[in-house]
Amino acid sequence: MKNVILIGFMGTGKTEIGRELAQLKGLKLIDVDTEIERLEKMSINDIFKYFGEEKFRAVETEMIEKVSREENVIISTGGGAVLKQQNMDTLKKTGIVICLMATPETILKRTGNSDERPLLKVEKPLEKINELLQFRMPYYEQADIMINTEEKSPLQIAEEIIDKIRNMK
Ligand code: S3P
């Protein structure tokens, strides 16, 4: 079986839905951000703060290369991983890419009380979300399957993903 790769904006539920998918399919979940934090022994926040976004993106690309060598796994990526074509090419080669979607308002609600997203630590986070989403949409649309996550539980979404993958074959 090919890998299943979750992409999508911050707060679209990639990690949670990845967990659900892994459990349903009995597969391992690899969360790229968690692996980066483990490798660097530092939070994503601190990597941004002390080394900047450019350094983070370089480590992210290396980590995507590394985890893409695994087989039969669910891979959950950070929301900006799609911005580099090299990352998308690597991910698409090893598996089926699923993009999770949500409205800017839902994204704000889901990310609002977390301090863990350096890119959203701004005065007007909803404006920032809108701006980033608009810019990133063409990148997210490179996915094989797009899934709307509004008003569905992680389990329902995971089941929908499994169904859609089955129908692709
Ligand atoms: C980012 C998303 C984050 C994390 C980093 C940058 C982005 O991951 O990789 O803060 O550029 O959208 P999540 O999508 O898991 O929050």
PDB file of C-alpha atoms and ligand atoms in Angstrom:
ATOM      1  CA  MET A   1       0.000   0.000   0.000  1.00  0.00           C
ATOM      2  CA  LYS A   2       1.086   3.527  -0.730  1.00  0.00           C
ATOM      3  CA  ASN A   3       1.506   6.091   2.019  1.00  0.00           C
ATOM      4  CA  VAL A   4      -1.332   8.434   2.872  1.00  0.00           C
ATOM      5  CA  ILE A   5      -0.157  12.033   3.188  1.00  0.00           C
ATOM      6  CA  LEU A   6      -2.165  14.764   4.859  1.00  0.00           C
ATOM      7  CA  ILE A   7      -1.615  18.357   3.785  1.00  0.00           C
ATOM      8  CA  GLY A   8      -3.658  21.477   4.517  1.00  0.00           C
ATOM      9  CA  PHE A   9      -3.666  24.752   6.387  1.00  0.00           C
ATOM     10  CA  MET A  10      -2.963  25.049  10.132  1.00  0.00           C
ATOM     11  CA  GLY A  11      -6.004  24.025  12.151  1.00  0.00           C
ATOM     12  CA  THR A  12      -7.571  21.795   9.516  1.00  0.00           C
ATOM     13  CA  GLY A  13      -7.038  18.768  11.764  1.00  0.00           C
ATOM     14  CA  LYS A  14      -4.140  17.007  10.034  1.00  0.00           C
ATOM     15  CA  THR A  15      -2.625  15.531  13.201  1.00  0.00           C
ATOM     16  CA  GLU A  16      -5.917  14.486  14.783  1.00  0.00           C
ATOM     17  CA  ILE A  17      -7.306  12.984  11.592  1.00  0.00           C
ATOM     18  CA  GLY A  18      -3.946  11.346  10.951  1.00  0.00           C
ATOM     19  CA  ARG A  19      -4.216   9.680  14.356  1.00  0.00           C
ATOM     20  CA  GLU A  20      -7.719   8.450  13.557  1.00  0.00           C
ATOM     21  CA  LEU A  21      -6.645   7.139  10.148  1.00  0.00           C
ATOM     22  CA  ALA A  22      -3.633   5.375  11.634  1.00  0.00           C
ATOM     23  CA  GLN A  23      -5.827   3.655  14.173  1.00  0.00           C
ATOM     24  CA  LEU A  24      -8.475   2.594  11.641  1.00  0.00           C
ATOM     25  CA  LYS A  25      -5.879   1.206   9.235  1.00  0.00           C
ATOM     26  CA  GLY A  26      -3.453  -0.134  11.859  1.00  0.00           C
ATOM     27  CA  LEU A  27      -0.654   1.967  10.394  1.00  0.00           C
ATOM     28  CA  LYS A  28       2.023   4.182  11.926  1.00  0.00           C
ATOM     29  CA  LEU A  29       1.483   7.944  11.963  1.00  0.00           C
ATOM     30  CA  ILE A  30       4.485  10.153  11.268  1.00  0.00           C
ATOM     31  CA  ASP A  31       3.953  13.812  12.078  1.00  0.00           C
ATOM     32  CA  VAL A  32       6.601  15.873  10.274  1.00  0.00           C
ATOM     33  CA  ASP A  33       6.533  18.766  12.788  1.00  0.00           C
ATOM     34  CA  THR A  34       6.893  16.367  15.732  1.00  0.00           C
ATOM     35  CA  GLU A  35       9.854  14.683  14.025  1.00  0.00           C
ATOM     36  CA  ILE A  36      11.475  18.095  13.415  1.00  0.00           C
ATOM     37  CA  GLU A  37      11.053  19.033  17.084  1.00  0.00           C
ATOM     38  CA  ARG A  38      12.568  15.706  18.115  1.00  0.00           C
ATOM     39  CA  LEU A  39      15.548  16.091  15.758  1.00  0.00           C
ATOM     40  CA  GLU A  40      16.252  19.710  16.657  1.00  0.00           C
ATOM     41  CA  LYS A  41      15.405  19.228  20.358  1.00  0.00           C
ATOM     42  CA  MET A  42      13.464  22.476  20.094  1.00  0.00           C
ATOM     43  CA  SER A  43       9.855  23.551  19.580  1.00  0.00           C
ATOM     44  CA  ILE A  44       8.760  24.830  16.153  1.00  0.00           C
ATOM     45  CA  ASN A  45       8.145  28.165  17.876  1.00  0.00           C
ATOM     46  CA  ASP A  46      11.762  28.333  19.060  1.00  0.00           C
ATOM     47  CA  ILE A  47      13.151  27.291  15.670  1.00  0.00           C
ATOM     48  CA  PHE A  48      11.252  30.226  14.115  1.00  0.00           C
ATOM     49  CA  LYS A  49      12.294  32.555  16.937  1.00  0.00           C
ATOM     50  CA  TYR A  50      16.015  31.766  17.076  1.00  0.00           C
ATOM     51  CA  PHE A  51      16.782  30.650  13.497  1.00  0.00           C
ATOM     52  CA  GLY A  52      13.954  32.045  11.378  1.00  0.00           C
ATOM     53  CA  GLU A  53      11.459  30.584   8.931  1.00  0.00           C
ATOM     54  CA  GLU A  54      14.091  29.902   6.244  1.00  0.00           C
ATOM     55  CA  LYS A  55      15.995  27.516   8.520  1.00  0.00           C
ATOM     56  CA  PHE A  56      12.713  25.831   9.510  1.00  0.00           C
ATOM     57  CA  ARG A  57      11.795  25.313   5.828  1.00  0.00           C
ATOM     58  CA  ALA A  58      15.193  23.758   5.115  1.00  0.00           C
ATOM     59  CA  VAL A  59      14.841  21.291   8.005  1.00  0.00           C
ATOM     60  CA  GLU A  60      11.240  20.607   6.920  1.00  0.00           C
ATOM     61  CA  THR A  61      12.383  19.639   3.407  1.00  0.00           C
ATOM     62  CA  GLU A  62      15.054  17.295   4.808  1.00  0.00           C
ATOM     63  CA  MET A  63      12.500  15.702   7.122  1.00  0.00           C
ATOM     64  CA  ILE A  64       9.981  15.232   4.302  1.00  0.00           C
ATOM     65  CA  GLU A  65      12.699  13.481   2.265  1.00  0.00           C
ATOM     66  CA  LYS A  66      13.487  11.245   5.220  1.00  0.00           C
ATOM     67  CA  VAL A  67       9.944  10.226   6.191  1.00  0.00           C
ATOM     68  CA  SER A  68       8.991   9.671   2.543  1.00  0.00           C
ATOM     69  CA  ARG A  69      11.416   6.755   2.451  1.00  0.00           C
ATOM     70  CA  GLU A  70       9.052   4.848   4.753  1.00  0.00           C
ATOM     71  CA  GLU A  71       6.277   2.681   3.359  1.00  0.00           C
ATOM     72  CA  ASN A  72       2.780   1.955   4.609  1.00  0.00           C
ATOM     73  CA  VAL A  73       2.590   4.969   6.867  1.00  0.00           C
ATOM     74  CA  ILE A  74       0.339   7.957   7.365  1.00  0.00           C
ATOM     75  CA  ILE A  75       2.307  11.207   7.080  1.00  0.00           C
ATOM     76  CA  SER A  76       0.973  14.447   8.511  1.00  0.00           C
ATOM     77  CA  THR A  77       2.749  17.585   7.269  1.00  0.00           C
ATOM     78  CA  GLY A  78       2.941  21.201   8.456  1.00  0.00           C
ATOM     79  CA  GLY A  79       0.642  23.683   6.713  1.00  0.00           C
ATOM     80  CA  GLY A  80       3.439  25.346   4.741  1.00  0.00           C
ATOM     81  CA  ALA A  81       5.088  22.176   3.459  1.00  0.00           C
ATOM     82  CA  VAL A  82       3.248  22.570   0.143  1.00  0.00           C
ATOM     83  CA  LEU A  83       5.035  25.805  -0.696  1.00  0.00           C
ATOM     84  CA  LYS A  84       8.153  24.082  -2.021  1.00  0.00           C
ATOM     85  CA  GLN A  85       7.606  22.124  -5.210  1.00  0.00           C
ATOM     86  CA  GLN A  86      10.386  19.754  -4.151  1.00  0.00           C
ATOM     87  CA  ASN A  87       8.327  18.756  -1.083  1.00  0.00           C
ATOM     88  CA  MET A  88       5.179  18.172  -3.140  1.00  0.00           C
ATOM     89  CA  ASP A  89       7.082  16.126  -5.723  1.00  0.00           C
ATOM     90  CA  THR A  90       8.603  13.942  -2.987  1.00  0.00           C
ATOM     91  CA  LEU A  91       5.283  13.422  -1.217  1.00  0.00           C
ATOM     92  CA  LYS A  92       3.291  12.706  -4.394  1.00  0.00           C
ATOM     93  CA  LYS A  93       5.827  10.096  -5.495  1.00  0.00           C
ATOM     94  CA  THR A  94       5.388   8.029  -2.344  1.00  0.00           C
ATOM     95  CA  GLY A  95       1.663   8.142  -1.802  1.00  0.00           C
ATOM     96  CA  ILE A  96      -1.792   9.604  -2.069  1.00  0.00           C
ATOM     97  CA  VAL A  97      -1.968  13.236  -1.030  1.00  0.00           C
ATOM     98  CA  ILE A  98      -5.086  14.349   0.833  1.00  0.00           C
ATOM     99  CA  CYS A  99      -5.781  18.027   1.508  1.00  0.00           C
ATOM    100  CA  LEU A 100      -7.941  18.958   4.494  1.00  0.00           C
ATOM    101  CA  MET A 101      -9.949  22.164   4.174  1.00  0.00           C
ATOM    102  CA  ALA A 102     -11.748  24.520   6.554  1.00  0.00           C
ATOM    103  CA  THR A 103     -13.025  28.093   6.435  1.00  0.00           C
ATOM    104  CA  PRO A 104     -10.840  30.932   7.811  1.00  0.00           C
ATOM    105  CA  GLU A 105     -13.296  31.388  10.721  1.00  0.00           C
ATOM    106  CA  THR A 106     -13.067  27.711  11.692  1.00  0.00           C
ATOM    107  CA  ILE A 107      -9.284  27.825  11.377  1.00  0.00           C
ATOM    108  CA  LEU A 108      -9.182  30.840  13.702  1.00  0.00           C
ATOM    109  CA  LYS A 109     -11.423  29.060  16.194  1.00  0.00           C
ATOM    110  CA  ARG A 110      -9.267  25.921  16.133  1.00  0.00           C
ATOM    111  CA  THR A 111      -5.923  27.732  16.363  1.00  0.00           C
ATOM    112  CA  GLY A 112      -7.071  30.685  18.470  1.00  0.00           C
ATOM    113  CA  ASN A 113      -6.255  29.426  21.930  1.00  0.00           C
ATOM    114  CA  SER A 114      -2.964  27.820  20.967  1.00  0.00           C
ATOM    115  CA  ASP A 115       0.336  29.638  21.236  1.00  0.00           C
ATOM    116  CA  GLU A 116       2.099  27.195  18.963  1.00  0.00           C
ATOM    117  CA  ARG A 117       1.712  28.781  15.525  1.00  0.00           C
ATOM    118  CA  PRO A 118       4.451  31.405  15.038  1.00  0.00           C
ATOM    119  CA  LEU A 119       2.897  32.601  11.760  1.00  0.00           C
ATOM    120  CA  LEU A 120      -0.404  33.458  13.464  1.00  0.00           C
ATOM    121  CA  LYS A 121       1.091  35.429  16.361  1.00  0.00           C
ATOM    122  CA  VAL A 122      -0.018  38.715  14.832  1.00  0.00           C
ATOM    123  CA  GLU A 123      -2.459  41.444  15.787  1.00  0.00           C
ATOM    124  CA  LYS A 124      -5.100  40.417  13.245  1.00  0.00           C
ATOM    125  CA  PRO A 125      -4.882  36.635  12.879  1.00  0.00           C
ATOM    126  CA  LEU A 126      -8.064  36.306  10.773  1.00  0.00           C
ATOM    127  CA  GLU A 127      -6.629  38.676   8.165  1.00  0.00           C
ATOM    128  CA  LYS A 128      -3.373  36.743   8.189  1.00  0.00           C
ATOM    129  CA  ILE A 129      -5.228  33.433   7.765  1.00  0.00           C
ATOM    130  CA  ASN A 130      -7.188  34.848   4.814  1.00  0.00           C
ATOM    131  CA  GLU A 131      -4.047  36.193   3.184  1.00  0.00           C
ATOM    132  CA  LEU A 132      -2.036  32.969   3.636  1.00  0.00           C
ATOM    133  CA  LEU A 133      -4.952  30.756   2.568  1.00  0.00           C
ATOM    134  CA  GLN A 134      -5.516  32.724  -0.603  1.00  0.00           C
ATOM    135  CA  PHE A 135      -1.841  32.571  -1.498  1.00  0.00           C
ATOM    136  CA  ARG A 136      -1.574  28.862  -0.701  1.00  0.00           C
ATOM    137  CA  MET A 137      -4.788  27.605  -2.336  1.00  0.00           C
ATOM    138  CA  PRO A 138      -3.174  26.730  -5.694  1.00  0.00           C
ATOM    139  CA  TYR A 139      -0.551  24.721  -3.798  1.00  0.00           C
ATOM    140  CA  TYR A 140      -3.122  22.828  -1.727  1.00  0.00           C
ATOM    141  CA  GLU A 141      -5.089  22.096  -4.895  1.00  0.00           C
ATOM    142  CA  GLN A 142      -2.257  19.865  -6.104  1.00  0.00           C
ATOM    143  CA  ALA A 143      -3.623  17.179  -3.758  1.00  0.00           C
ATOM    144  CA  ASP A 144      -5.191  14.029  -5.182  1.00  0.00           C
ATOM    145  CA  ILE A 145      -8.227  14.417  -2.929  1.00  0.00           C
ATOM    146  CA  MET A 146      -9.690  17.513  -1.207  1.00  0.00           C
ATOM    147  CA  ILE A 147     -11.764  17.014   1.953  1.00  0.00           C
ATOM    148  CA  ASN A 148     -13.988  19.566   3.656  1.00  0.00           C
ATOM    149  CA  THR A 149     -13.659  19.160   7.434  1.00  0.00           C
ATOM    150  CA  GLU A 150     -16.509  21.457   8.491  1.00  0.00           C
ATOM    151  CA  GLU A 151     -18.988  19.959  10.946  1.00  0.00           C
ATOM    152  CA  LYS A 152     -17.584  16.453  10.823  1.00  0.00           C
ATOM    153  CA  SER A 153     -15.814  14.458  13.501  1.00  0.00           C
ATOM    154  CA  PRO A 154     -12.220  13.258  12.953  1.00  0.00           C
ATOM    155  CA  LEU A 155     -13.573   9.699  12.729  1.00  0.00           C
ATOM    156  CA  GLN A 156     -16.095  10.665  10.027  1.00  0.00           C
ATOM    157  CA  ILE A 157     -13.363  12.428   8.070  1.00  0.00           C
ATOM    158  CA  ALA A 158     -10.977   9.477   8.379  1.00  0.00           C
ATOM    159  CA  GLU A 159     -13.724   7.145   7.100  1.00  0.00           C
ATOM    160  CA  GLU A 160     -14.449   9.517   4.212  1.00  0.00           C
ATOM    161  CA  ILE A 161     -10.744   9.491   3.283  1.00  0.00           C
ATOM    162  CA  ILE A 162     -10.601   5.683   3.311  1.00  0.00           C
ATOM    163  CA  ASP A 163     -13.720   5.559   1.118  1.00  0.00           C
ATOM    164  CA  LYS A 164     -12.372   8.056  -1.397  1.00  0.00           C
ATOM    165  CA  ILE A 165      -9.043   6.234  -1.664  1.00  0.00           C
ATOM    166  CA  ARG A 166     -10.908   2.973  -2.276  1.00  0.00           C
ATOM    167  CA  ASN A 167     -12.931   4.633  -5.051  1.00  0.00           C
ATOM    168  CA  MET A 168      -9.775   5.909  -6.737  1.00  0.00           C
ATOM    169  CA  LYS A 169      -8.618   2.376  -7.515  1.00  0.00           C
TER     170      LYS A 169
HETATM  171  C1  S3P B   1       3.145  26.187   9.379  1.00  0.00           C
HETATM  172  C2  S3P B   1       2.331  25.243   9.953  1.00  0.00           C
HETATM  173  C3  S3P B   1       2.677  24.538  11.203  1.00  0.00           C
HETATM  174  C4  S3P B   1       4.201  24.475  11.365  1.00  0.00           C
HETATM  175  C5  S3P B   1       4.808  25.830  11.239  1.00  0.00           C
HETATM  176  C6  S3P B   1       4.505  26.505   9.901  1.00  0.00           C
HETATM  177  C7  S3P B   1       2.672  26.889   8.148  1.00  0.00           C
HETATM  178  O1  S3P B   1       2.136  23.221  11.188  1.00  0.00           O
HETATM  179  O2  S3P B   1       4.759  23.608  10.408  1.00  0.00           O
HETATM  180  O3  S3P B   1       4.314  26.611  12.302  1.00  0.00           O
HETATM  181  O4  S3P B   1       3.488  27.512   7.462  1.00  0.00           O
HETATM  182  O5  S3P B   1       1.459  26.799   7.836  1.00  0.00           O
HETATM  183  P1  S3P B   1       0.556  22.882  11.382  1.00  0.00           P
HETATM  184  O6  S3P B   1      -0.094  23.042  10.059  1.00  0.00           O
HETATM  185  O7  S3P B   1       0.567  21.469  11.844  1.00  0.00           O
HETATM  186  O8  S3P B   1       0.031  23.830  12.404  1.00  0.00           O
END
